[in-house]
GROMACS .gro file of C-alpha atoms in nm:
model
  149
    1MET     CA    1  13.144  11.619   5.735
    2HIS     CA    2  12.788  11.669   5.898
    3ALA     CA    3  12.875  11.683   6.285
    4VAL     CA    4  12.612  11.734   6.551
    5VAL     CA    5  12.723  11.816   6.948
    6VAL     CA    6  12.411  11.760   7.165
    7TYR     CA    7  12.408  11.839   7.505
    8ASP     CA    8  12.221  11.880   7.802
    9THR     CA    9  12.282  12.130   8.085
   10ASN     CA   10  12.173  12.251   8.433
   11TYR     CA   11  12.386  12.576   8.468
   12GLY     CA   12  12.542  12.637   8.106
   13ASN     CA   13  12.851  12.462   8.185
   14THR     CA   14  12.803  12.109   7.980
   15ARG     CA   15  12.706  12.411   7.723
   16THR     CA   16  13.044  12.562   7.688
   17ILE     CA   17  13.189  12.247   7.628
   18ALA     CA   18  12.961  12.159   7.379
   19GLU     CA   19  13.016  12.511   7.214
   20VAL     CA   20  13.411  12.395   7.262
   21ILE     CA   21  13.398  12.077   7.077
   22ALA     CA   22  13.172  12.177   6.825
   23THR     CA   23  13.375  12.470   6.721
   24GLU     CA   24  13.698  12.239   6.755
   25LEU     CA   25  13.560  12.006   6.515
   26GLY     CA   26  13.541  12.275   6.274
   27GLN     CA   27  13.284  12.359   5.989
   28GLY     CA   28  12.944  12.203   5.946
   29THR     CA   29  12.921  12.124   6.336
   30THR     CA   30  12.625  12.222   6.483
   31THR     CA   31  12.511  12.269   6.906
   32LEU     CA   32  12.188  12.072   6.981
   33SER     CA   33  11.993  12.083   7.283
   34VAL     CA   34  11.842  11.730   7.376
   35SER     CA   35  11.515  11.911   7.445
   36ASP     CA   36  11.529  12.066   7.072
   37ILE     CA   37  11.615  11.743   6.940
   38THR     CA   38  11.325  11.648   6.652
   39GLU     CA   39  11.295  11.345   6.480
   40ALA     CA   40  11.533  11.449   6.179
   41SER     CA   41  11.756  11.633   6.398
   42LEU     CA   42  11.983  11.366   6.314
   43ASP     CA   43  11.927  11.289   5.954
   44GLY     CA   44  12.233  11.261   5.773
   45VAL     CA   45  12.500  11.297   6.100
   46ASP     CA   46  12.825  11.148   6.018
   47VAL     CA   47  12.954  11.250   6.356
   48LEU     CA   48  12.775  11.240   6.654
   49VAL     CA   49  12.932  11.392   7.033
   50VAL     CA   50  12.706  11.364   7.328
   51GLY     CA   51  12.737  11.527   7.665
   52CYS     CA   52  12.538  11.647   7.990
   53PRO     CA   53  12.599  11.691   8.399
   54ILE     CA   54  12.623  11.400   8.617
   55ASN     CA   55  12.276  11.375   8.840
   56GLY     CA   56  12.266  11.120   9.069
   57TRP     CA   57  12.523  10.958   8.969
   58LYS     CA   58  12.411  10.924   8.608
   59PRO     CA   59  12.324  11.101   8.235
   60THR     CA   60  11.991  11.370   8.352
   61ASP     CA   61  11.645  11.266   8.309
   62ARG     CA   62  11.626  11.464   7.979
   63MET     CA   63  11.925  11.262   7.814
   64ARG     CA   64  11.835  10.951   7.921
   65ARG     CA   65  11.491  11.007   7.771
   66PHE     CA   66  11.672  11.088   7.446
   67LEU     CA   67  11.909  10.824   7.439
   68ARG     CA   68  11.624  10.559   7.493
   69THR     CA   69  11.477  10.650   7.149
   70LEU     CA   70  11.777  10.585   6.964
   71ALA     CA   71  11.678  10.211   6.799
   72PRO     CA   72  11.901   9.960   6.776
   73GLY     CA   73  12.116  10.001   6.449
   74SER     CA   74  11.984  10.371   6.406
   75LEU     CA   75  12.335  10.472   6.447
   76ALA     CA   76  12.499  10.258   6.255
   77GLY     CA   77  12.765  10.453   6.056
   78VAL     CA   78  12.762  10.737   6.246
   79ARG     CA   79  13.126  10.801   6.421
   80ALA     CA   80  13.043  10.901   6.812
   81ALA     CA   81  13.184  11.039   7.131
   82ALA     CA   82  13.073  11.109   7.502
   83PHE     CA   83  13.128  11.362   7.738
   84ASP     CA   84  12.983  11.435   8.050
   85THR     CA   85  13.071  11.748   8.332
   86ARG     CA   86  13.129  11.656   8.692
   87ILE     CA   87  13.195  11.826   9.003
   88LYS     CA   88  13.533  11.654   9.116
   89LEU     CA   89  13.435  11.392   9.444
   90PHE     CA   90  13.592  11.067   9.513
   91ILE     CA   91  13.289  10.963   9.378
   92HIS     CA   92  13.098  11.120   9.141
   93GLY     CA   93  12.942  10.851   8.859
   94ASP     CA   94  13.013  10.863   8.508
   95ALA     CA   95  12.761  10.977   8.279
   96ALA     CA   96  12.980  10.992   7.991
   97ALA     CA   97  13.005  10.607   7.994
   98LYS     CA   98  12.664  10.554   7.981
   99ILE     CA   99  12.608  10.769   7.724
  100SER     CA  100  12.849  10.611   7.518
  101HIS     CA  101  12.716  10.270   7.554
  102ALA     CA  102  12.377  10.402   7.488
  103LEU     CA  103  12.542  10.523   7.116
  104HIS     CA  104  12.722  10.202   7.067
  105ALA     CA  105  12.439  10.022   7.126
  106ALA     CA  106  12.249  10.186   6.876
  107GLY     CA  107  12.502  10.107   6.672
  108ALA     CA  108  12.747  10.443   6.674
  109THR     CA  109  13.148  10.332   6.621
  110ILE     CA  110  13.268  10.521   6.917
  111VAL     CA  111  13.596  10.696   6.809
  112ALA     CA  112  13.712  10.843   7.146
  113LYS     CA  113  13.724  10.742   7.492
  114PRO     CA  114  13.414  10.908   7.720
  115HIS     CA  115  13.580  11.235   7.889
  116GLY     CA  116  13.501  11.393   8.201
  117PHE     CA  117  13.496  11.756   8.226
  118VAL     CA  118  13.504  11.913   8.587
  119VAL     CA  119  13.335  12.219   8.724
  120ASP     CA  120  13.399  12.373   9.032
  121GLY     CA  121  13.061  12.333   9.282
  122THR     CA  122  12.740  12.209   9.190
  123GLU     CA  123  12.693  12.555   8.947
  124GLY     CA  124  13.014  12.603   8.857
  125PRO     CA  125  13.225  12.733   8.639
  126LEU     CA  126  13.409  12.500   8.478
  127ALA     CA  127  13.778  12.431   8.668
  128ALA     CA  128  14.058  12.636   8.504
  129GLY     CA  129  14.168  12.422   8.188
  130GLU     CA  130  13.878  12.276   8.134
  131THR     CA  131  13.762  12.442   7.796
  132GLY     CA  132  14.140  12.368   7.678
  133LYS     CA  133  14.106  12.039   7.777
  134ALA     CA  134  13.753  12.004   7.626
  135GLY     CA  135  13.971  12.162   7.304
  136ALA     CA  136  14.221  11.934   7.303
  137TRP     CA  137  13.998  11.655   7.294
  138ALA     CA  138  13.782  11.725   7.021
  139ALA     CA  139  14.099  11.759   6.807
  140TYR     CA  140  14.167  11.408   6.896
  141ILE     CA  141  13.822  11.325   6.771
  142GLY     CA  142  13.882  11.518   6.473
  143ALA     CA  143  14.207  11.321   6.405
  144GLU     CA  144  14.028  11.012   6.465
  145LEU     CA  145  13.788  11.081   6.201
  146ARG     CA  146  14.030  11.228   5.923
  147ALA     CA  147  14.263  10.885   6.010
  148SER     CA  148  13.986  10.700   5.969
  149VAL     CA  149  13.846  10.847   5.577
   0.00000   0.00000   0.00000
């Protein structure tokens, strides 16, 4: 399985979650900053997990630019999931759902509900237990992938 976890980050919290997810998905999984994506970065990918912080109620500008490059059908055959990092507020937006929608529109099969991970304050750190939740979410994704084989 060739898996890639693509992330954007403002203060490092989302990168931490991406690394936990990649570790749980196991061998063959790489993390890639959205700033470092090239046209060939997703060649041969079987599993794509994408995440970023919520900025202004939506994904970051860099993530939105990346998502706009995904042509309809370009992710056909790819299994995907999306996450975001967020401050715990009554109203906070939902970048993960917007990312998931864009991945699906590009032809990916969504294998897990979009997930948000909580950050304490604007710059973090991650709230207590969030890396454990990220590991559990990634384990669920892994189980879904194995069940579909």
